[in-house]
Amino acid sequence: MKKYYIRTFGCQMNVNDSQKMAGILKSLGYEPARDWKEADLILVNTCSVREKPDQKVLSALGEFKKVKNKNPDAVIGVCGCLAQRAGYEILQKAPFVDMVFGTTNIHHLPQLLKEAEAGNKAVEIIEDIDQSETELDRYPTVRDNRYTAYVTVIRGCDKKCTYCIVPYTRGKERSRRIGEVIQEVKWLVDDGVKEIHLIGQNVTAYGKDLGDVRFYELLYAVADVEGVERIRFTTGHPRDLDEETIKAMADIPQVCEYLHLPIQAGSDRILKAMDRGYTQKEYLEKIELLRKYIPDIALSTDIIVGFPGETYKDYLETVKVLKEVEYDQVFAFKYSPRPGTPAANMELTENPEDVGKRLSDLINMQKEITFKKNREYENKVVEVLVEEQKEDELVGRTRTNKLVHLKGGHNLLGELVKVKINKVNRFSLEGELLQQLV
Ligand code: SAH
Ligand code: SF4
Ligand code: F3S
């Protein structure tokens, strides 16, 4: 049996695409390799959202190249967002790569592989959307986690935030038909999945291109599938998050009390330059509305520090929002100019050294807030979905997405249990099993 190894960079969309590719490979009779060194096929699923992931891809390829020393027939393929944006450049820089394909050509993996195995360079990078891309949906995913699963509900993004490469690497918004999403959810539940995580670069825009369905209706439809115990979704855009969606989140018992709502920056001037389509005040009003309907909701966000023209005063507006909202988690990054995006032509912030300090100050400040939020769980009783068994302890997540290590109980994998939290760490909680639910 031939063996494959997939290295995935980037967001949940890429993770899900890799799971689908593993599904395709399984259908072709491949099995997973324990190590890339023993693989007959290595696939690198790339991300291009900042410069760092770009560089990581090239250094990973430099390493994987060695697979051919022992196994000259091994095939190395590159796909994902960097391949879509700069596939031909990759072939030039890494001529040992046998196969390159874009983000809408994944379903052609079987044909591409045949071509590469015949000793040819297999390249497919289509600029326009490949209409047949939905064929990918028919493949089951191969997942590490048996109890939680991603389901892609919308592809692409129409927002065109001025710093972002995603609309260029993933194309315009295409929602999957609601019936097809539900079909996939049913398969997953039949396969033992308890938690469905709906994903897309902009899930709250779901249905806009179809015209006859809205995101909140999708939430209700997924909740109606028997056996769905938990629902999450990422990423919501503050502009598209409407009161109907928030009401549905509060109303549907399975929708978890957790939301990732990227703000990117606190200053209205910078938000405008980013073309995010909201002001700080409007964003904070959405947070207020979320907390009105779902008082115990946990929140996380993305921040960009050092966007072109950001002054210290602008930065302080971001700090102010972090202090005011008190997110459970913050993902903060230094601005990275992306080729071809409008912001790449904007004048950079004067002193790049300042940006590094601003970022580390912000991360340190948030560390304390995260710890404080975690401490609120001390002695609380929470619901945990047990996802993993590690020797004498179980590992799972709360509805608010906190990682919990727990003692007591056996054969509880995939079960919802009640846990009393008795220790709080910076990045996780520890607890004692009280009882099994359901
Ligand atoms: N669709 C999501 C996020 C997609 S990209 C949204 O709109 O929120 C994930 C995160 O990467 C973004 O939220 C942003 O914080 C960060 N990011 C995107 N482009 C970036 C860039 N050029 N430099 C630094 N961070 C960037
Ligand atoms: Fe990028 Fe903005 Fe689209 Fe998010 S909403 S993927 S940040 S363009
Ligand atoms: Fe990266 Fe592409 Fe996702 S650029 S963040 S893998 S959509």
Coordinates of C-alpha atoms and ligand atoms in Angstrom, one line a residue:
M1 CA 0.0 0.0 0.0
K2 CA 1.3 3.5 -0.8
K3 CA 1.6 5.9 2.0
Y4 CA 0.8 9.6 2.1
Y5 CA 1.9 12.4 4.4
I6 CA 0.1 15.8 4.5
R7 CA 1.6 18.9 6.2
T8 CA -1.0 21.6 6.7
F9 CA -0.4 25.3 7.3
G10 CA -3.0 28.0 7.9
C11 CA -6.6 28.2 8.9
Q12 CA -9.5 25.8 9.4
M13 CA -10.4 25.9 5.7
N14 CA -7.0 24.4 5.0
V15 CA -7.3 21.8 7.7
N16 CA -10.7 20.8 6.3
D17 CA -9.3 20.7 2.7
S18 CA -6.5 18.4 4.0
Q19 CA -9.0 16.1 5.6
K20 CA -10.8 15.9 2.3
M21 CA -7.6 15.2 0.5
A22 CA -6.9 12.4 2.9
G23 CA -10.4 11.1 2.1
I24 CA -9.6 11.2 -1.6
L25 CA -6.3 9.4 -1.0
K26 CA -8.0 6.8 1.1
S27 CA -10.4 6.1 -1.7
L28 CA -7.4 5.6 -4.0
G29 CA -6.0 3.0 -1.6
Y30 CA -3.4 5.1 0.1
E31 CA -2.8 4.9 3.9
P32 CA -1.3 7.5 6.2
A33 CA 2.5 7.4 6.8
R34 CA 3.7 7.8 10.4
D35 CA 6.5 10.0 9.2
W36 CA 7.2 12.0 6.0
K37 CA 10.4 10.0 5.5
E38 CA 8.5 6.9 4.7
A39 CA 5.9 8.5 2.5
D40 CA 5.3 7.9 -1.3
L41 CA 3.4 11.1 -1.5
I42 CA 4.0 14.3 0.4
L43 CA 1.4 17.1 0.1
V44 CA 2.1 20.6 1.5
N45 CA -1.1 22.5 2.0
T46 CA 0.1 26.1 2.2
C47 CA -1.1 29.4 3.7
S48 CA -0.1 32.9 2.5
V49 CA -1.9 35.1 4.9
R50 CA 1.4 36.6 6.3
E51 CA 5.0 36.4 5.1
K52 CA 6.0 34.0 7.8
P53 CA 3.8 31.1 6.6
D54 CA 5.2 31.7 3.1
Q55 CA 8.7 31.2 4.4
K56 CA 7.8 28.2 6.5
V57 CA 6.5 26.5 3.3
L58 CA 9.8 26.9 1.5
S59 CA 11.8 25.6 4.4
A60 CA 9.5 22.6 4.8
L61 CA 9.9 21.8 1.1
G62 CA 13.7 22.0 1.5
E63 CA 13.4 19.3 4.2
F64 CA 10.9 17.1 2.3
K65 CA 13.1 17.1 -0.7
K66 CA 15.3 14.5 1.1
V67 CA 12.5 11.9 0.7
K68 CA 13.7 11.4 -2.8
N69 CA 17.1 10.3 -1.8
K70 CA 15.7 7.0 -0.5
N71 CA 12.6 6.9 -2.7
P72 CA 13.2 8.6 -6.1
D73 CA 9.7 7.9 -7.2
A74 CA 8.1 9.7 -4.3
V75 CA 5.8 12.5 -5.3
I76 CA 5.9 16.0 -3.7
G77 CA 2.8 18.2 -4.2
V78 CA 2.1 21.7 -3.1
C79 CA -1.5 23.1 -2.8
G80 CA -3.4 25.7 -0.9
C81 CA -3.2 29.5 -0.8
L82 CA 0.4 30.0 -1.6
A83 CA 0.2 27.5 -4.5
Q84 CA -2.8 29.5 -5.8
R85 CA -1.0 32.8 -5.5
A86 CA 2.5 31.8 -6.6
G87 CA 2.5 28.2 -7.8
Y88 CA 4.8 28.8 -10.8
E89 CA 7.2 30.7 -8.5
I90 CA 7.3 27.6 -6.2
L91 CA 8.1 25.4 -9.2
Q92 CA 11.0 27.7 -10.0
K93 CA 12.4 27.9 -6.5
A94 CA 11.8 24.2 -5.8
P95 CA 12.1 22.4 -9.1
F96 CA 11.9 19.0 -7.4
V97 CA 8.2 19.6 -6.8
D98 CA 6.1 17.3 -8.9
M99 CA 2.6 18.6 -8.5
V100 CA 1.1 22.1 -7.9
F101 CA -2.6 22.8 -7.7
G102 CA -4.8 25.7 -6.6
T103 CA -7.5 26.0 -4.0
T104 CA -10.4 25.2 -6.3
N105 CA -8.7 22.2 -8.0
I106 CA -8.5 19.9 -5.0
H107 CA -11.1 17.5 -6.4
H108 CA -8.7 16.8 -9.4
L109 CA -6.2 15.2 -7.1
P110 CA -6.7 11.7 -8.6
Q111 CA -5.9 12.9 -12.1
L112 CA -3.0 15.1 -11.0
L113 CA -1.5 12.3 -9.1
K114 CA -1.7 10.0 -12.1
E115 CA 0.1 12.6 -14.2
A116 CA 2.8 13.0 -11.6
E117 CA 3.3 9.3 -11.1
A118 CA 3.8 9.0 -14.8
G119 CA 6.8 11.3 -14.4
N120 CA 5.2 14.6 -15.6
K121 CA 4.9 17.9 -13.8
A122 CA 1.2 18.1 -12.8
V123 CA 0.1 21.7 -12.6
E124 CA -3.4 23.1 -12.3
I125 CA -3.9 26.6 -11.1
I126 CA -7.1 28.1 -12.3
E127 CA -7.7 31.8 -11.9
D128 CA -11.5 31.6 -12.3
I129 CA -13.6 29.5 -10.0
D130 CA -13.7 25.9 -11.1
Q131 CA -17.4 25.2 -11.2
S132 CA -16.9 21.5 -10.5
E133 CA -15.2 22.2 -7.2
T134 CA -18.2 21.0 -5.3
E135 CA -17.3 17.5 -6.3
L136 CA -14.9 17.7 -3.3
D137 CA -18.0 17.7 -1.0
R138 CA -18.7 14.1 -2.0
Y139 CA -15.6 12.8 -0.3
P140 CA -15.8 11.9 3.4
T141 CA -13.1 13.5 5.5
V142 CA -10.3 11.6 7.4
R143 CA -10.1 13.2 10.8
D144 CA -7.9 12.9 13.9
N145 CA -10.7 13.8 16.2
R146 CA -13.6 11.4 16.1
Y147 CA -16.1 13.5 17.9
T148 CA -15.8 17.0 16.5
A149 CA -15.8 17.8 12.8
Y150 CA -15.5 20.8 10.5
V151 CA -18.0 21.3 7.8
T152 CA -17.2 24.0 5.1
V153 CA -20.4 26.0 4.4
I154 CA -19.1 28.9 2.4
R155 CA -16.0 29.2 0.3
G156 CA -14.1 32.5 -0.6
C157 CA -14.6 36.0 0.7
D158 CA -16.0 39.2 -0.9
K159 CA -14.9 41.6 1.9
K160 CA -11.6 42.6 0.4
C161 CA -10.1 44.1 3.6
T162 CA -7.2 46.1 2.3
Y163 CA -4.4 44.0 4.0
C164 CA -5.8 40.5 3.2
I165 CA -4.7 38.0 0.5
V166 CA -7.6 35.6 1.1
P167 CA -10.1 37.0 -1.5
Y168 CA -7.3 36.6 -4.1
T169 CA -6.4 33.0 -3.0
R170 CA -9.9 31.7 -2.3
G171 CA -12.0 33.8 -4.8
K172 CA -15.5 35.2 -4.3
E173 CA -18.1 33.9 -1.9
R174 CA -19.8 30.6 -2.8
S175 CA -22.2 29.1 -0.3
R176 CA -23.0 25.4 -0.3
R177 CA -26.6 24.5 -0.8
I178 CA -28.2 23.9 2.6
G179 CA -29.3 20.4 1.6
E180 CA -25.7 19.4 0.9
V181 CA -24.5 20.8 4.2
I182 CA -27.2 18.9 6.1
Q183 CA -26.3 15.7 4.2
E184 CA -22.7 16.0 5.2
V185 CA -23.7 16.7 8.8
K186 CA -25.8 13.5 8.8
W187 CA -22.9 11.4 7.6
L188 CA -20.7 12.8 10.3
V189 CA -23.2 12.2 13.0
D190 CA -23.6 8.6 11.7
D191 CA -19.9 8.3 12.0
G192 CA -20.0 9.2 15.7
V193 CA -19.4 13.0 15.6
K194 CA -21.1 15.0 18.4
E195 CA -19.9 18.5 17.6
I196 CA -20.3 20.2 14.3
H197 CA -18.0 23.2 13.5
L198 CA -19.3 25.2 10.5
I199 CA -16.5 27.0 8.8
G200 CA -15.8 29.6 6.2
Q201 CA -13.7 32.8 5.9
N202 CA -16.9 34.6 6.4
V203 CA -19.7 32.3 7.6
T204 CA -22.1 35.0 8.6
A205 CA -22.3 35.9 4.9
Y206 CA -23.7 32.4 4.2
G207 CA -26.5 32.4 1.7
K208 CA -26.1 35.9 0.3
D209 CA -25.0 34.5 -3.0
L210 CA -27.8 31.9 -3.0
G211 CA -30.4 34.6 -2.3
D212 CA -33.0 32.3 -0.6
V213 CA -31.4 31.3 2.7
R214 CA -29.7 33.1 5.6
F215 CA -27.0 32.0 8.1
Y216 CA -29.4 31.8 11.0
E217 CA -31.6 29.4 9.0
L218 CA -28.6 27.2 8.4
L219 CA -28.0 27.1 12.2
Y220 CA -31.6 25.9 12.8
A221 CA -31.3 23.3 10.1
V222 CA -28.1 21.9 11.5
A223 CA -29.6 21.8 15.0
D224 CA -32.5 19.8 13.6
V225 CA -30.3 16.9 12.6
E226 CA -30.7 14.2 15.2
G227 CA -27.5 13.5 17.2
V228 CA -25.9 17.0 16.8
E229 CA -25.0 17.8 20.4
R230 CA -22.9 20.9 19.8
I231 CA -22.6 23.5 17.1
R232 CA -19.8 26.1 16.6
F233 CA -19.0 28.4 13.7
T234 CA -16.0 30.4 12.5
T235 CA -15.4 33.0 11.3
G236 CA -18.1 35.5 11.8
H237 CA -17.6 39.0 10.4
P238 CA -18.8 41.8 12.7
R239 CA -20.5 43.5 9.8
D240 CA -22.7 40.5 8.9
L241 CA -23.4 39.4 12.4
D242 CA -27.1 40.5 12.7
E243 CA -29.5 40.3 15.6
E244 CA -31.3 37.4 14.0
T245 CA -28.1 35.3 14.1
I246 CA -27.5 36.3 17.7
K247 CA -31.0 35.4 18.7
A248 CA -30.7 32.1 17.0
M249 CA -27.4 31.5 18.9
A250 CA -29.2 32.2 22.1
D251 CA -32.3 30.1 21.1
I252 CA -30.7 27.0 19.8
P253 CA -29.6 24.8 22.7
Q254 CA -26.7 23.2 20.8
V255 CA -25.0 26.4 19.7
C256 CA -22.1 26.9 22.1
E257 CA -21.5 30.0 24.1
Y258 CA -18.4 31.0 22.3
L259 CA -17.7 33.4 19.4
H260 CA -14.6 34.4 17.5
L261 CA -15.3 37.9 16.3
P262 CA -12.2 39.6 14.8
I263 CA -11.9 43.3 15.3
Q264 CA -8.4 43.8 13.8
A265 CA -7.9 47.3 15.2
G266 CA -9.6 49.7 17.7
S267 CA -9.0 53.0 15.9
D268 CA -11.7 54.2 13.5
R269 CA -9.1 55.7 11.3
I270 CA -7.3 52.4 10.9
L271 CA -10.6 50.4 10.6
K272 CA -11.5 52.7 7.7
A273 CA -8.1 52.2 6.0
M274 CA -8.5 48.5 6.4
D275 CA -12.0 48.8 4.9
R276 CA -13.6 46.7 7.6
G277 CA -16.9 48.4 7.3
Y278 CA -17.5 49.2 11.0
T279 CA -16.4 51.6 13.6
Q280 CA -15.2 50.7 17.1
K281 CA -18.6 51.8 18.5
E282 CA -20.5 49.6 16.1
Y283 CA -18.3 46.7 16.9
L284 CA -18.8 47.2 20.7
E285 CA -22.5 47.4 20.2
K286 CA -22.4 43.9 18.6
I287 CA -20.5 42.7 21.6
E288 CA -23.1 44.3 23.9
L289 CA -25.9 42.6 21.9
L290 CA -24.2 39.3 22.2
R291 CA -23.8 39.6 25.9
K292 CA -27.4 40.7 26.3
Y293 CA -28.7 37.6 24.6
I294 CA -26.0 35.2 25.8
P295 CA -24.7 36.6 29.1
D296 CA -22.0 33.9 29.6
I297 CA -20.6 33.9 26.1
A298 CA -16.8 33.5 25.7
L299 CA -15.2 35.7 23.1
S300 CA -12.0 35.8 21.1
T301 CA -10.6 38.0 18.4
D302 CA -7.9 38.7 15.9
I303 CA -5.7 41.8 16.1
I304 CA -3.3 43.3 13.6
V305 CA -0.6 45.6 15.1
G306 CA 1.3 48.1 12.9
F307 CA -1.1 48.5 10.0
P308 CA 0.3 51.2 7.6
G309 CA 0.0 54.6 9.3
E310 CA -0.9 53.2 12.8
T311 CA 0.2 55.7 15.4
Y312 CA 0.7 55.0 19.1
K313 CA -2.6 56.8 19.7
D314 CA -4.3 54.4 17.2
Y315 CA -2.7 51.4 19.0
L316 CA -4.0 52.6 22.3
E317 CA -7.5 52.4 20.9
T318 CA -6.9 48.7 20.3
V319 CA -5.6 48.3 23.9
K320 CA -8.7 50.1 25.1
V321 CA -11.0 47.6 23.3
L322 CA -9.1 44.7 24.7
K323 CA -9.5 46.0 28.3
E324 CA -13.1 46.8 27.8
V325 CA -14.3 43.6 26.2
E326 CA -12.0 41.3 28.2
Y327 CA -11.7 38.5 25.5
D328 CA -11.0 35.0 26.6
Q329 CA -8.4 34.7 23.9
V330 CA -6.7 37.1 21.4
F331 CA -4.7 36.2 18.3
A332 CA -2.5 39.1 17.6
F333 CA -0.1 39.5 14.6
K334 CA 2.3 42.1 13.2
Y335 CA 1.0 43.5 10.0
S336 CA 2.6 41.8 7.0
P337 CA 2.3 43.4 3.5
R338 CA 0.8 41.0 1.0
P339 CA 1.7 41.3 -2.7
G340 CA -1.2 42.6 -4.8
T341 CA -3.3 43.9 -1.8
P342 CA -4.2 47.6 -1.6
A343 CA -2.4 48.0 1.7
A344 CA 0.9 46.8 0.3
N345 CA 1.2 50.2 -1.5
M346 CA 0.5 52.2 1.7
E347 CA 3.3 53.9 3.6
L348 CA 4.5 51.7 6.5
T349 CA 4.4 52.8 10.2
E350 CA 7.6 54.9 10.8
N351 CA 9.5 52.8 13.3
P352 CA 9.1 49.1 12.8
E353 CA 10.9 48.4 16.1
D354 CA 8.0 50.1 17.9
V355 CA 5.5 47.7 16.3
G356 CA 7.3 44.7 17.8
K357 CA 7.1 46.3 21.3
R358 CA 3.5 47.2 20.8
L359 CA 2.7 43.6 19.9
S360 CA 4.5 42.1 22.8
D361 CA 3.0 44.6 25.3
L362 CA -0.5 43.7 24.0
I363 CA 0.1 40.0 24.1
N364 CA 1.4 40.3 27.8
M365 CA -1.6 42.4 28.8
Q366 CA -3.9 39.8 27.2
K367 CA -2.2 37.0 29.0
E368 CA -3.4 38.4 32.3
I369 CA -6.9 38.9 31.0
T370 CA -7.0 35.3 29.7
F371 CA -5.9 34.1 33.1
K372 CA -8.4 36.2 34.9
K373 CA -11.2 34.9 32.6
N374 CA -10.1 31.3 33.3
R375 CA -10.1 31.9 37.1
E376 CA -13.8 32.7 36.9
Y377 CA -14.2 28.9 36.4
E378 CA -12.8 28.0 39.8
N379 CA -15.2 25.6 41.5
K380 CA -17.7 25.9 38.7
V381 CA -19.5 22.9 37.2
V382 CA -19.2 22.8 33.5
E383 CA -20.3 20.5 30.6
V384 CA -17.3 18.9 28.8
L385 CA -17.2 16.9 25.6
V386 CA -14.6 14.2 26.2
E387 CA -12.4 14.1 23.0
E388 CA -9.3 12.3 24.1
Q389 CA -8.0 9.8 26.6
K390 CA -4.4 10.2 27.8
E391 CA -3.2 7.5 30.2
D392 CA -5.1 8.2 33.4
E393 CA -6.8 11.5 32.3
L394 CA -9.4 12.6 29.9
V395 CA -9.2 15.7 27.8
G396 CA -12.1 17.7 26.4
R397 CA -13.6 21.2 25.9
T398 CA -16.3 23.2 27.6
R399 CA -19.0 24.8 25.5
T400 CA -17.0 28.0 25.9
N401 CA -14.0 26.3 24.2
K402 CA -11.8 25.9 27.3
L403 CA -9.5 23.0 27.3
V404 CA -10.2 20.7 30.4
H405 CA -8.1 17.9 31.8
L406 CA -10.1 15.6 34.0
K407 CA -9.7 12.7 36.4
G408 CA -12.2 9.9 37.1
G409 CA -14.3 7.8 34.8
H410 CA -13.6 5.4 32.0
N411 CA -15.0 4.7 28.6
L412 CA -16.2 8.2 28.3
L413 CA -14.8 9.1 24.9
G414 CA -17.3 11.1 22.9
E415 CA -19.6 11.6 25.9
L416 CA -20.9 14.9 27.4
V417 CA -20.0 14.9 31.1
K418 CA -20.4 17.3 34.1
V419 CA -17.1 18.3 35.6
K420 CA -16.3 20.3 38.7
I421 CA -13.3 22.6 38.0
N422 CA -10.8 22.5 40.8
K423 CA -7.7 24.0 39.3
V424 CA -7.2 26.8 36.9
N425 CA -4.1 27.2 34.7
R426 CA -3.2 29.9 32.2
F427 CA -4.2 27.8 29.2
S428 CA -6.3 25.1 30.6
L429 CA -8.6 24.0 33.4
E430 CA -8.5 20.8 35.5
G431 CA -11.4 19.1 37.1
E432 CA -13.2 16.1 38.6
L433 CA -15.9 14.1 36.9
L434 CA -19.3 14.5 38.5
Q435 CA -21.7 12.7 36.2
Q436 CA -22.3 11.6 32.7
L437 CA -25.0 13.5 30.8
V438 CA -27.4 12.1 28.3
Ligands
SAH1 N1 -11.9 35.9 7.6 C1 -11.4 36.2 8.9 C2 -9.9 36.1 9.0 C3 -9.1 35.5 8.0 S1 -7.3 35.7 8.1 C4 -11.8 37.6 9.3 O1 -12.2 38.4 8.5 O2 -11.7 37.9 10.4 C5 -7.0 35.4 9.8 C6 -6.4 36.6 10.4 O3 -5.1 36.8 9.9 C7 -7.1 37.9 10.3 O4 -8.2 38.0 11.1 C8 -6.1 38.9 10.5 O5 -6.0 39.3 11.8 C9 -4.8 38.2 10.1 N2 -4.2 38.8 8.9 C10 -4.8 38.7 7.6 N3 -4.0 39.4 6.8 C11 -2.9 39.9 7.5 C12 -1.8 40.6 7.1 N4 -1.6 41.1 5.9 N5 -0.9 40.9 8.1 C13 -1.1 40.5 9.4 N6 -2.2 39.8 9.8 C14 -3.1 39.5 8.8
SF4_2 FE1 -9.6 38.6 4.7 FE2 -11.3 40.5 5.4 FE3 -12.2 38.4 4.0 FE4 -11.4 38.1 6.6 S1 -13.2 39.3 5.8 S2 -10.9 36.8 4.8 S3 -9.8 39.5 6.8 S4 -10.8 40.0 3.3
F3S3 FE1 -4.1 31.1 5.1 FE2 -5.5 30.6 3.0 FE3 -6.5 30.2 5.3 S1 -4.1 32.3 3.2 S2 -5.5 31.7 6.6 S3 -4.9 29.1 4.5 S4 -7.6 30.9 3.5

